[in-house]
PDB file of C-alpha atoms in Angstrom:
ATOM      1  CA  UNK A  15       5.630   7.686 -12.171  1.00 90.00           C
ATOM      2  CA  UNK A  16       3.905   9.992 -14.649  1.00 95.00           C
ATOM      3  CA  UNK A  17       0.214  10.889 -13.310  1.00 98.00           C
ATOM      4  CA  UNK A  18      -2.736  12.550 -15.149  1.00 99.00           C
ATOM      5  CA  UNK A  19      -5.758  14.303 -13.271  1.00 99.00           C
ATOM      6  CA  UNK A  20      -9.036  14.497 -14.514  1.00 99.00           C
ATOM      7  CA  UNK A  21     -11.373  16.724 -12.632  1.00 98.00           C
ATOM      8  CA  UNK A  22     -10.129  19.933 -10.677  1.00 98.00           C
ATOM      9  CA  UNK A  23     -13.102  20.911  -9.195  1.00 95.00           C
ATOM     10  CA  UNK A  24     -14.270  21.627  -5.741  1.00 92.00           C
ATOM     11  CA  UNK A  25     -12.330  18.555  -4.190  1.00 96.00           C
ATOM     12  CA  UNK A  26     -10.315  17.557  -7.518  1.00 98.00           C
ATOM     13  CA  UNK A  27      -8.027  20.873  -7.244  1.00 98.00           C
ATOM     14  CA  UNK A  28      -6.772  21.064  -4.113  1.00 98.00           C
ATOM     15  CA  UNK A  29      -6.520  17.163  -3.844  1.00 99.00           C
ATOM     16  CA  UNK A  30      -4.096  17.470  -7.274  1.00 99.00           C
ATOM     17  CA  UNK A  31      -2.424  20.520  -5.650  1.00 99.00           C
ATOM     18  CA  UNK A  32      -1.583  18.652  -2.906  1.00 99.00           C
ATOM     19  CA  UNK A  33       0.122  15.836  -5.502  1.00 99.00           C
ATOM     20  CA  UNK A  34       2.485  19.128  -7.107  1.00 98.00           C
ATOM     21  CA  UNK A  35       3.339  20.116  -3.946  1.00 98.00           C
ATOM     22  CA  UNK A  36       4.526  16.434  -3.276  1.00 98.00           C
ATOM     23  CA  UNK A  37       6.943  16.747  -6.206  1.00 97.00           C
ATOM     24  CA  UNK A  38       5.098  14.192  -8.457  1.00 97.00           C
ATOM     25  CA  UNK A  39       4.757  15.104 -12.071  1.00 96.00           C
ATOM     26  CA  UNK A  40       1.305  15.866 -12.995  1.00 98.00           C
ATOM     27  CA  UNK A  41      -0.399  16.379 -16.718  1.00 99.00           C
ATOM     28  CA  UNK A  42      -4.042  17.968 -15.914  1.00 99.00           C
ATOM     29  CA  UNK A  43      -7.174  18.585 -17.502  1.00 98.00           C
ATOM     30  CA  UNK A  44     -10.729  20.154 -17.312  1.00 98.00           C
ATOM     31  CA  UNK A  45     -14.037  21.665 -18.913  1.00 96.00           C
ATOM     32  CA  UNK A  46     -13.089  24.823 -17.550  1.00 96.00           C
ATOM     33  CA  UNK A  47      -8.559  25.410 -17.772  1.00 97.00           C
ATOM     34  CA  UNK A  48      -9.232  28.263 -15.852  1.00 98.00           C
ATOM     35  CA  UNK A  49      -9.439  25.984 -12.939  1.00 98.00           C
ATOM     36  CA  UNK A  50      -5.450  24.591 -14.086  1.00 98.00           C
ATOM     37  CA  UNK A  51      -4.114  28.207 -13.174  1.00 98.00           C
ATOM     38  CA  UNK A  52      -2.716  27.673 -10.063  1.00 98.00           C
ATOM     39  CA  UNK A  53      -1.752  24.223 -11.448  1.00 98.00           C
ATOM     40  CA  UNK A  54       0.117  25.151 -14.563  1.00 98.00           C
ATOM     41  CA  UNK A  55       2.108  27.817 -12.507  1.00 98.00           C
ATOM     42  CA  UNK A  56       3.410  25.152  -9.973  1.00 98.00           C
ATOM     43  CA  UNK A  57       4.765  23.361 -13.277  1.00 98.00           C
ATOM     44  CA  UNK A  58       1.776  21.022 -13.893  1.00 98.00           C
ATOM     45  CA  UNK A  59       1.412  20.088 -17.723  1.00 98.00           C
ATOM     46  CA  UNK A  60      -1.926  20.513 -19.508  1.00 98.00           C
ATOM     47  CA  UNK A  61      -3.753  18.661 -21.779  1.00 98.00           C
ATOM     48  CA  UNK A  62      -6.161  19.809 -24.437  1.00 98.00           C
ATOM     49  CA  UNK A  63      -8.454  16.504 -24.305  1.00 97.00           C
ATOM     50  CA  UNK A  64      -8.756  13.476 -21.438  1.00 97.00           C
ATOM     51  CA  UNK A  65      -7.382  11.441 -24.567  1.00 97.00           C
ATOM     52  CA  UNK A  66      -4.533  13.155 -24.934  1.00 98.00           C
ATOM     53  CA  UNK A  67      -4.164  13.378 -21.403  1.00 98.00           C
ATOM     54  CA  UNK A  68      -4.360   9.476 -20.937  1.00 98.00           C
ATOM     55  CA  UNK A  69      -2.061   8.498 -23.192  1.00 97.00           C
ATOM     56  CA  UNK A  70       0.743   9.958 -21.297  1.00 97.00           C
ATOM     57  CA  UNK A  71       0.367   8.673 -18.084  1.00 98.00           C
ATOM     58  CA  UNK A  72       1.335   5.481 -15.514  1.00 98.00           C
ATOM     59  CA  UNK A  73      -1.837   6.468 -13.174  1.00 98.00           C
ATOM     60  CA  UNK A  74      -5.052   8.059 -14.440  1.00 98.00           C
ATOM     61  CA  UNK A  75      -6.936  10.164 -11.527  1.00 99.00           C
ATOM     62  CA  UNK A  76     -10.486  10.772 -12.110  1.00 98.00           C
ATOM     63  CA  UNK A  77     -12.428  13.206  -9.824  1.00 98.00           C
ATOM     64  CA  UNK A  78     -15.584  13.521 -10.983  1.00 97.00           C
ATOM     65  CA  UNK A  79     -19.421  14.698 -10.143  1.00 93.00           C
ATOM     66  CA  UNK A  80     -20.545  11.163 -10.213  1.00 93.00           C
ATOM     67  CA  UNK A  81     -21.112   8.587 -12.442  1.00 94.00           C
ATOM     68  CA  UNK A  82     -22.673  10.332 -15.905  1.00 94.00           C
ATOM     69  CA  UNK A  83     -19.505  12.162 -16.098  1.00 96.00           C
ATOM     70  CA  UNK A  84     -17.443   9.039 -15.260  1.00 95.00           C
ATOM     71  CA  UNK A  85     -18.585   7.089 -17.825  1.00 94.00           C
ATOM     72  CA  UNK A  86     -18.695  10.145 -20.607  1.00 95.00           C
ATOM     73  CA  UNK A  87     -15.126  10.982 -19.634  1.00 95.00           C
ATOM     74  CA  UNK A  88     -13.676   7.166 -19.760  1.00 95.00           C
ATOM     75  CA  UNK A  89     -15.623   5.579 -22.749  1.00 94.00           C
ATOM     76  CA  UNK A  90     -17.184   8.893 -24.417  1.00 92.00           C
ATOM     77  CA  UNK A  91     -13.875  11.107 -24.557  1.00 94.00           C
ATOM     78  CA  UNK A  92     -11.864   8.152 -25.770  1.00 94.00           C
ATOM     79  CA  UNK A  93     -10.075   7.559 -21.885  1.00 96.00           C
ATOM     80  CA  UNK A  94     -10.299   3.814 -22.269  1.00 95.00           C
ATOM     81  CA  UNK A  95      -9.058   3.518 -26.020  1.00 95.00           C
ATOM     82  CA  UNK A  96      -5.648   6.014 -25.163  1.00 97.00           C
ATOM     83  CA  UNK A  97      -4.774   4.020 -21.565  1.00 97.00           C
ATOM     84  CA  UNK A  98      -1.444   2.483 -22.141  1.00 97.00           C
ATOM     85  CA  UNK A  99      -1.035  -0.999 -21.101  1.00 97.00           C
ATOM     86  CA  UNK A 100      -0.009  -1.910 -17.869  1.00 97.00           C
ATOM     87  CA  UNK A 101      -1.219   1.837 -16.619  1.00 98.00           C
ATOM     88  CA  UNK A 102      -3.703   2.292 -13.569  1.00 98.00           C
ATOM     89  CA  UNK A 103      -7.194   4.268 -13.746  1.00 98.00           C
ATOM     90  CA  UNK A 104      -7.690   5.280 -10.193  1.00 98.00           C
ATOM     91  CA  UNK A 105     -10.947   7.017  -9.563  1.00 98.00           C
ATOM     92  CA  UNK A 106     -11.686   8.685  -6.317  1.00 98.00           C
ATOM     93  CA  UNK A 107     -15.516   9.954  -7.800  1.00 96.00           C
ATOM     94  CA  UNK A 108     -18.638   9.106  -6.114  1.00 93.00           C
ATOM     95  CA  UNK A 109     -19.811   6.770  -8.782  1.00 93.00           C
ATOM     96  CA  UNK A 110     -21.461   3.101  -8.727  1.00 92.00           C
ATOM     97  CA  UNK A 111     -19.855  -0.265  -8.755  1.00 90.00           C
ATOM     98  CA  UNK A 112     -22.280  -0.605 -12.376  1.00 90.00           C
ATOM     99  CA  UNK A 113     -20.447   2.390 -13.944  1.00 91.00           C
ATOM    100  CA  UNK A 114     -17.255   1.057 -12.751  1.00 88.00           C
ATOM    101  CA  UNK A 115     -18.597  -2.990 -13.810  1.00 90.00           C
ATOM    102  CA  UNK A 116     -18.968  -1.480 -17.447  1.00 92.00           C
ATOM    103  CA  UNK A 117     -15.447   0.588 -17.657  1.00 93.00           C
ATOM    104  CA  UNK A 118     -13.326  -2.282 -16.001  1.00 92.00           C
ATOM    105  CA  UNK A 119     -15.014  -4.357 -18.591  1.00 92.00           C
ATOM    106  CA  UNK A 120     -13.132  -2.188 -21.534  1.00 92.00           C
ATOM    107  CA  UNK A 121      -9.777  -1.770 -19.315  1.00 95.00           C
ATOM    108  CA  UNK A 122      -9.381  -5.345 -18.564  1.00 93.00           C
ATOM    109  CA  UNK A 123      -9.153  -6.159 -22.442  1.00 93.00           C
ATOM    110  CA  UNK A 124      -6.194  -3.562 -23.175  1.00 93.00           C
ATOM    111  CA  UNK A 125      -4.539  -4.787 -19.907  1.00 96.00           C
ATOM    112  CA  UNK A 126      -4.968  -1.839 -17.661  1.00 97.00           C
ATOM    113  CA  UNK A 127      -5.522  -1.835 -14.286  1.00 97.00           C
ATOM    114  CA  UNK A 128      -7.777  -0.427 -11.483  1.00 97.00           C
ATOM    115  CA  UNK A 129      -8.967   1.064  -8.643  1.00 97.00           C
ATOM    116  CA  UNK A 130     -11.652   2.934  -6.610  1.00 97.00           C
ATOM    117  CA  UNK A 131     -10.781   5.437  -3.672  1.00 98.00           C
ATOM    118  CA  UNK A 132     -13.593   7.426  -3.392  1.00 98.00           C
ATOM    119  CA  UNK A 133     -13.144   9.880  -0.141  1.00 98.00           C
ATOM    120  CA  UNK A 134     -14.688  11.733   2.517  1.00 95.00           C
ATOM    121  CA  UNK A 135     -13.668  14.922   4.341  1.00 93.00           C
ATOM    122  CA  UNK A 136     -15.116  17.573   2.137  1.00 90.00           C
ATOM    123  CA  UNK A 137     -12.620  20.460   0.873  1.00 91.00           C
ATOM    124  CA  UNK A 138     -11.363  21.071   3.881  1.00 92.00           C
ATOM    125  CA  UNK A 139      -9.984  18.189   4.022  1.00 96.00           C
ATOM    126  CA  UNK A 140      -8.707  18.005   0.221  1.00 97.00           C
ATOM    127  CA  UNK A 141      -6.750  21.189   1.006  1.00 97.00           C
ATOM    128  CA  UNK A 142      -4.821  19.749   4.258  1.00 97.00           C
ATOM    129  CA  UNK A 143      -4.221  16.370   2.579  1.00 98.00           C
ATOM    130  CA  UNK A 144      -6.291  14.544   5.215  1.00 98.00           C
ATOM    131  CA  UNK A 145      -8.854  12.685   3.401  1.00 98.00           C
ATOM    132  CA  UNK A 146     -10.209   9.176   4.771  1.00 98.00           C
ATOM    133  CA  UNK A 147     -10.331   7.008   1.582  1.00 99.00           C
ATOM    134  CA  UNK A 148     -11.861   3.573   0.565  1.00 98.00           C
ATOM    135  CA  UNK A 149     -10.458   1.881  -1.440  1.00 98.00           C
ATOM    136  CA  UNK A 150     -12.248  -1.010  -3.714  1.00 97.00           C
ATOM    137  CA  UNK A 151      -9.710  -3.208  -5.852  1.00 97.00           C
ATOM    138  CA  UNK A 152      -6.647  -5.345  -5.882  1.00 97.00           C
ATOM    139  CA  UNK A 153      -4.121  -4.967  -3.087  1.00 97.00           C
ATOM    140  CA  UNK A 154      -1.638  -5.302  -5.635  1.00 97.00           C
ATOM    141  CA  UNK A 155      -2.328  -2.121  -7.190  1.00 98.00           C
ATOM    142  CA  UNK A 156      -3.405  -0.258  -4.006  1.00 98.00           C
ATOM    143  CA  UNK A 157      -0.079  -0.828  -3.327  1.00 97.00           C
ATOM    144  CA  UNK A 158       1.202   0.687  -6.306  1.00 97.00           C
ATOM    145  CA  UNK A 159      -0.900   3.919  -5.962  1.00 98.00           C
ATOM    146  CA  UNK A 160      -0.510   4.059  -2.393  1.00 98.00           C
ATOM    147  CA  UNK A 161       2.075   6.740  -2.379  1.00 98.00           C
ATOM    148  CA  UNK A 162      -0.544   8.890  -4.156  1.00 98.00           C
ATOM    149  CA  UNK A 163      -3.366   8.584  -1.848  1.00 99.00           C
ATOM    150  CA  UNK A 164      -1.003   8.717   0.878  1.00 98.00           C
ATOM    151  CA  UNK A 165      -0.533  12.546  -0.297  1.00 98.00           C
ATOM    152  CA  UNK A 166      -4.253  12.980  -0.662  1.00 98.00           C
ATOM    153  CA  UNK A 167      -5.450  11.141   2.208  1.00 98.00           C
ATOM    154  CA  UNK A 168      -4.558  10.569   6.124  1.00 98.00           C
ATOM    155  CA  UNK A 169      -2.196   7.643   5.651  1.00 97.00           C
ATOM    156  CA  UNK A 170      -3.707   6.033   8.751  1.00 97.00           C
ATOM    157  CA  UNK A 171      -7.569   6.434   7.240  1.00 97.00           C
ATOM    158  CA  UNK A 172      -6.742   5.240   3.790  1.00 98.00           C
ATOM    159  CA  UNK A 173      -8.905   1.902   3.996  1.00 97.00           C
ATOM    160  CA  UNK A 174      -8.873  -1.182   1.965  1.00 98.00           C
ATOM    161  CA  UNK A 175     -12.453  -2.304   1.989  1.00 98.00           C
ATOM    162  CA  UNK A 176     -12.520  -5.070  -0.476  1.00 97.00           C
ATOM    163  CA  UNK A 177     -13.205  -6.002  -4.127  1.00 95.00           C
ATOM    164  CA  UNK A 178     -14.068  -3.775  -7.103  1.00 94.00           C
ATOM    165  CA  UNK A 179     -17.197  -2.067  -5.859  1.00 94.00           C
ATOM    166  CA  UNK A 180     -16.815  -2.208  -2.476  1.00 96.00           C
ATOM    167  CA  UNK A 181     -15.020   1.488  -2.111  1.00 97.00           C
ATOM    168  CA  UNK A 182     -17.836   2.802  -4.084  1.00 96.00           C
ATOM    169  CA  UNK A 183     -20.503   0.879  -1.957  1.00 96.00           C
ATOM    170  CA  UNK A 184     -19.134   1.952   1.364  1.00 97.00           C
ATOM    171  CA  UNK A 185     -18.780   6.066   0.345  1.00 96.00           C
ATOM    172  CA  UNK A 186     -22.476   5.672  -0.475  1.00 96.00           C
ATOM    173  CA  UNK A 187     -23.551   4.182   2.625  1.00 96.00           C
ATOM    174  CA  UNK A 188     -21.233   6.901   4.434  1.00 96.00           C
ATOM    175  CA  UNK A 189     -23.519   9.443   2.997  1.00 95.00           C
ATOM    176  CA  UNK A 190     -26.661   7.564   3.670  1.00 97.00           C
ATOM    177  CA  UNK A 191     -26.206   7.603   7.206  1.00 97.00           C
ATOM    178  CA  UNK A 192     -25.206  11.469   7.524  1.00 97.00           C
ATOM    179  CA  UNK A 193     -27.837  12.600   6.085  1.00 97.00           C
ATOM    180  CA  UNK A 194     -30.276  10.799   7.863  1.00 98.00           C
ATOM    181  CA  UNK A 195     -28.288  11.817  11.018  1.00 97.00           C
ATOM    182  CA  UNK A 196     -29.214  15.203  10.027  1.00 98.00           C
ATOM    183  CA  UNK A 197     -32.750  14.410   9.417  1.00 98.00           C
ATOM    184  CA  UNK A 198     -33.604  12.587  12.307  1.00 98.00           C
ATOM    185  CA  UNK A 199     -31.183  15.419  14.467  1.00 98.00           C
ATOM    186  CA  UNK A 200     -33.014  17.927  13.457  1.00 98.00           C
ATOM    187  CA  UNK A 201     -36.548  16.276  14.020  1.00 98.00           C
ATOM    188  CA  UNK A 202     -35.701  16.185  17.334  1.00 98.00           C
ATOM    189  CA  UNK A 203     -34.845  19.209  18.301  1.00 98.00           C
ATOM    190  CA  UNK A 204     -37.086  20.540  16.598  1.00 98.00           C
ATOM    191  CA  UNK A 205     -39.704  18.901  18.480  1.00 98.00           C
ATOM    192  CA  UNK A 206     -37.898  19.645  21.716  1.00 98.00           C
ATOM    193  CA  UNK A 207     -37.894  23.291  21.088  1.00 98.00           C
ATOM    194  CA  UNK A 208     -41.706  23.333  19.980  1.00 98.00           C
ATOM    195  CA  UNK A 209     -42.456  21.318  23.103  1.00 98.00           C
ATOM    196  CA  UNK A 210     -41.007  24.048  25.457  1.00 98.00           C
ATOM    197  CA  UNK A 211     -37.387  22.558  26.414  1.00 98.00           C
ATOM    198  CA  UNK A 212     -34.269  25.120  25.854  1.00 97.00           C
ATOM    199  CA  UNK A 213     -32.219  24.240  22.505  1.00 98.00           C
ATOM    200  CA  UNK A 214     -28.581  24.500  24.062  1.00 97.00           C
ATOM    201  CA  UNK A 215     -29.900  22.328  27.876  1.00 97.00           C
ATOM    202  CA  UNK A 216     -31.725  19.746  25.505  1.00 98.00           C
ATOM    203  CA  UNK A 217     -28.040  19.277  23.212  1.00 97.00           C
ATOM    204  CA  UNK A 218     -26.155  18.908  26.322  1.00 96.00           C
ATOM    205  CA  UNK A 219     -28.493  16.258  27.300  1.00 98.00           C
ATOM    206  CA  UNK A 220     -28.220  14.335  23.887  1.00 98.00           C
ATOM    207  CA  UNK A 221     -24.508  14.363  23.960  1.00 97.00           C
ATOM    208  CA  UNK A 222     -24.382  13.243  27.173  1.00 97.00           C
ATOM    209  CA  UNK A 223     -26.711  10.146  26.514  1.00 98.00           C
ATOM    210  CA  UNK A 224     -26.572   6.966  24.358  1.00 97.00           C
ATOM    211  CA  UNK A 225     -28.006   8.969  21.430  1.00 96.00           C
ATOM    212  CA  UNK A 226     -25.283  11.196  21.044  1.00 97.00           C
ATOM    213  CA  UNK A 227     -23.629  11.159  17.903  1.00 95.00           C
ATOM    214  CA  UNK A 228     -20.176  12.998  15.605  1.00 94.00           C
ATOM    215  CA  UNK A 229     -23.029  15.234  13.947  1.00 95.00           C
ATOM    216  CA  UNK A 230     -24.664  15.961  16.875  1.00 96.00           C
ATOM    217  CA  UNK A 231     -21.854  17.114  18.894  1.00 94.00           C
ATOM    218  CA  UNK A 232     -19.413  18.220  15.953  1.00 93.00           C
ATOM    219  CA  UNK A 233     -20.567  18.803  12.299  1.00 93.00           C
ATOM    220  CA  UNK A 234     -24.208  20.694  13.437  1.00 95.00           C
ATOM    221  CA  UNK A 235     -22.573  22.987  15.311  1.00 94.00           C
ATOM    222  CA  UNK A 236     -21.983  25.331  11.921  1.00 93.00           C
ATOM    223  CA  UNK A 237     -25.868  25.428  12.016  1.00 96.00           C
ATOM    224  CA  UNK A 238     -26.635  25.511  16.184  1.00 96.00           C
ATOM    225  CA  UNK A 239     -23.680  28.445  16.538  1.00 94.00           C
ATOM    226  CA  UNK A 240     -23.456  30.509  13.649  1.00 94.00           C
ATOM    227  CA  UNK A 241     -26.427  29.951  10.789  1.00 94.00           C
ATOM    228  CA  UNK A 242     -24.382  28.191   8.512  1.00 94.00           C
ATOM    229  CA  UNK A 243     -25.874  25.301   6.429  1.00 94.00           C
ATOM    230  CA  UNK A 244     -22.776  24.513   4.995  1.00 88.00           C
ATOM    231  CA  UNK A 245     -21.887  26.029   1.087  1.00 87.00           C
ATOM    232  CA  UNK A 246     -19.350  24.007   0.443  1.00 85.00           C
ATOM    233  CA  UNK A 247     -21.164  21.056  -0.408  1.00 89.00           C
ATOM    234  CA  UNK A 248     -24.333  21.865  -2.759  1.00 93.00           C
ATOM    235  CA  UNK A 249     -27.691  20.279  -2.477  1.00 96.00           C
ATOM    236  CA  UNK A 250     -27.628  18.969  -5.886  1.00 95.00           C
ATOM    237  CA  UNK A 251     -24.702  17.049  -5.228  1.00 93.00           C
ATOM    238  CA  UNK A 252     -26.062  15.624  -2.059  1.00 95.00           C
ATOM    239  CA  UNK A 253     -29.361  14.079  -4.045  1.00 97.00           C
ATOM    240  CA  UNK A 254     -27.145  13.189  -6.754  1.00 95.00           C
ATOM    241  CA  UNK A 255     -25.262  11.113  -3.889  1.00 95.00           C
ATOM    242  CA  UNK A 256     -28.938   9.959  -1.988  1.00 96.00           C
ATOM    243  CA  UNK A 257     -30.086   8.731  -5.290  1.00 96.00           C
ATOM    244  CA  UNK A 258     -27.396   6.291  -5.982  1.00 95.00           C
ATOM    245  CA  UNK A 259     -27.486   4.976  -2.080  1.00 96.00           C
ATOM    246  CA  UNK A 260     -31.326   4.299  -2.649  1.00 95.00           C
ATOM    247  CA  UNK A 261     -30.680   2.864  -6.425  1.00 94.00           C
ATOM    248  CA  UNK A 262     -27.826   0.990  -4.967  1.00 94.00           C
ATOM    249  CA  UNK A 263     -30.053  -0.525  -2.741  1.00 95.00           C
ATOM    250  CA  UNK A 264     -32.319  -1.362  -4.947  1.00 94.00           C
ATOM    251  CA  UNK A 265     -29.789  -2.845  -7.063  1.00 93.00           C
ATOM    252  CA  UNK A 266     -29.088  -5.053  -4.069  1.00 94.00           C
ATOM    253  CA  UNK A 267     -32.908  -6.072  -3.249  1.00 96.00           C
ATOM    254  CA  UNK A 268     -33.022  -4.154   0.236  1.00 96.00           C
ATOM    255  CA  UNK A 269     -35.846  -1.676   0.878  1.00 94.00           C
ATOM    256  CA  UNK A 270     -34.728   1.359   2.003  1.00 94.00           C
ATOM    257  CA  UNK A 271     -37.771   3.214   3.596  1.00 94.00           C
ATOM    258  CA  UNK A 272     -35.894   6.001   5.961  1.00 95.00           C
ATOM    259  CA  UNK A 273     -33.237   5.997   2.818  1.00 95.00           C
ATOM    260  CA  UNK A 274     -35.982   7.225   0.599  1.00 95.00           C
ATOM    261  CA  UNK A 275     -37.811   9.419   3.205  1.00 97.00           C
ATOM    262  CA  UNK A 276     -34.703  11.334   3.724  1.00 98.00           C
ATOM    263  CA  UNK A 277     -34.005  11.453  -0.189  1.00 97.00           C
ATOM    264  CA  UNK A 278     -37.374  12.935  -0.724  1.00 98.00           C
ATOM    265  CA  UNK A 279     -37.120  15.412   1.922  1.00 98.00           C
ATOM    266  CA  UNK A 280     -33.586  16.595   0.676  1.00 98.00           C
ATOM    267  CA  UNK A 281     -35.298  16.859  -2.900  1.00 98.00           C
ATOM    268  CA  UNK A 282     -37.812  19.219  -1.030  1.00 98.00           C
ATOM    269  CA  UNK A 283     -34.630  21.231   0.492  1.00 97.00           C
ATOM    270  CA  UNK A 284     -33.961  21.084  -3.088  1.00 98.00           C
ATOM    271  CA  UNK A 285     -36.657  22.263  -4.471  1.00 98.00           C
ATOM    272  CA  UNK A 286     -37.257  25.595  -2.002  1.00 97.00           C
ATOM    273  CA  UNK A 287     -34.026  26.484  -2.072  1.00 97.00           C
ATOM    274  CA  UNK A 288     -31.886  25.890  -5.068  1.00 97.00           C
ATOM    275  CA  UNK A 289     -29.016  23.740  -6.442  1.00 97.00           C
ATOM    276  CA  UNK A 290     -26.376  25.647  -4.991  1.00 95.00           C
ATOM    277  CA  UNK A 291     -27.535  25.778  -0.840  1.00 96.00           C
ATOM    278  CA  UNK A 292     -25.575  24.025   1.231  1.00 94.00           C
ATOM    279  CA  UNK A 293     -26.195  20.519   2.186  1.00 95.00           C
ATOM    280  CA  UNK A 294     -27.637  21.085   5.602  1.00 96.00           C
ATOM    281  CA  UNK A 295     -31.135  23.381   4.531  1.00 97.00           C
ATOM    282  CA  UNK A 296     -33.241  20.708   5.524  1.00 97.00           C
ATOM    283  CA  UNK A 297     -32.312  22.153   8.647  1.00 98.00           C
ATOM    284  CA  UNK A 298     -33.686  25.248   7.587  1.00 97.00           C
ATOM    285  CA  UNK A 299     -36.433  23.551   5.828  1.00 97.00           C
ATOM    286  CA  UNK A 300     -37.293  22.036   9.329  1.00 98.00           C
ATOM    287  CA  UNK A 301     -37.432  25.665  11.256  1.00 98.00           C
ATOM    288  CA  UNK A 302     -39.211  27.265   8.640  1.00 97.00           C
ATOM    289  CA  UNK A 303     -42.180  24.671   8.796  1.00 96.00           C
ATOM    290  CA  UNK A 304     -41.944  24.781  12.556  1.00 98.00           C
ATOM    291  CA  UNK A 305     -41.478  28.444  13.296  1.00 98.00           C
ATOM    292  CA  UNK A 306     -38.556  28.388  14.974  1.00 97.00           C
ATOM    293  CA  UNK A 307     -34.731  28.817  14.958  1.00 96.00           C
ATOM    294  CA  UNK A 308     -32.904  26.489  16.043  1.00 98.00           C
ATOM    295  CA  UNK A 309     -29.689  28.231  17.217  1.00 96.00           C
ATOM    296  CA  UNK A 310     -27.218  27.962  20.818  1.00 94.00           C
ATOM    297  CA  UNK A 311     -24.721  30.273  21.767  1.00 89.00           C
ATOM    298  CA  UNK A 312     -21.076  29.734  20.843  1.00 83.00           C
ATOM    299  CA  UNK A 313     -19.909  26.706  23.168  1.00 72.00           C
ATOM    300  CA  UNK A 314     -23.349  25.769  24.205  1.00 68.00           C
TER     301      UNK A 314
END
């Protein structure tokens, strides 16, 4: 099987690292080749264009910011046009089941095939090979990819989750409801605090009760314990993401109040603090506007 991969960014590289390592044949490509380096000199092939990339491959990976650069790379760069027939495009972006609607649409007449797998697990996870990943598309061809994202991914956590769309629709929701865990987390104890009540004895009590929660107990602990709001995801990737959850919605005819609330307030985080701080500074946002600092010792 000859595989191309589009995208070596922040998740793309290690996640195509991982393939190499595997002993599966990869041709490679990016805006920047200086992100290839460590690719090329593990024997990957390069590719001066995604069209000239595409035409050589069984199974197209796509890693992308979002759905812009989907499209732009697929139709734009001339992906959809080089695509041999009977080959796979297998994107693992966080995109929309529109961007995808429109692609497919172009695929399906030169007899190519494909999937969605977008993932979650953040780089840490890209680098150990222990992605969870939901996948949207035909069993058939899951099937047929499935020793890739077995690589990539946890084999046990790589999900089939329905139809075309329904990867893409599920990631979204996925980060819908973390980051209004975070918001509504760190209301709380920030209120808590302010209202006199010790920040590590009112956490214990939360995780003890009914309203405990993973981000409670697990990923704000980076914050509580050592200061960190988290780099390695940038706040202008997480409202790229909480804009497509709320125009997804939309899309679908549900109001989203909270959605939007929390999108707006991540847009402030935004807006103080700059494209590059890490995903949780709302937190920060939150202690700033409150006076506070909402920190526990190690273990607490």
């Amino acid at each position: 099987m000859n595989v191309g991969f589009i995208g070596l960014g922040h998740m793309g590289g290690p996640m195509s690292l991982n393939l190499i390592r595997a002993g599966i044949p990869l041709v490679v490509h990016d805006l920047d080749k200086a992100a290839a380096e460590e690719h090329l000199a593990l024997g990957a092939t390069w590719a001066d264009s995604p069209a000239e990339l595409a035409t050589q491959v069984d199974v197209l990976i796509t890693m992308l910011p979002g759905p812009r650069q989907v499209e732009s790379v697929l139709v734009t760069a001339g992906v959809t046009d080089a695509l041999p027939e009977g080959s796979v495009w297998l994107d693992m972006s966080t995109s929309t089941p529109e961007v995808a609607r429109r692609v497919g649409e172009r695929l399906d007449t030169r007899g190519v095939s494909r999937l969605e797998a977008p993932v979650c697990g953040m780089a840490k996870g890209a680098k150990a090979g222990t992605l969870q990943i939901f996948v949207g598309g035909a069993e058939g061809v899951l099937e047929r990819c499935r020793p890739l994202l077995d690589v990539m991914g946890d084999p046990e956590r790589v999900f089939h989750v329905g139809p075309h769309g329904a990867g893409y629709a599920v990631k979204l929701m996925l980060n819908q409801l973390w980051f209004s865990h975070l918001v509504a987390t760190t209301e709380v104890l920030t209120v808590g605090v302010k209202a006199g009540v010790d920040l590590a004895v009112l956490r214990r009590a939360l995780v003890a009760s009914s309203a405990n929660s993973h981000f409670l107990e697990h990923d704000l602990a980076s914050v509580l314990e050592r200061g960190d709001y988290d780099e390695s995801f940038a706040m202008a990737l997480a409202c790229k993401d909480l804009g497509l959850s709320v125009d997804l919605a939309r899309d679908v005819g549900v109001p989203v109040e909270l959605s939007a609330m929390v999108e707006q307030i991540y847009r402030r985080g935004r807006a103080k603090y700059g494209d590059l701080a890490g995903e949780m500074i709302p937190v920060r946002l939150y202690e700033e506007l409150a006076g506070i600092e909402l920190r526990v010792p190690v273990g607490e």
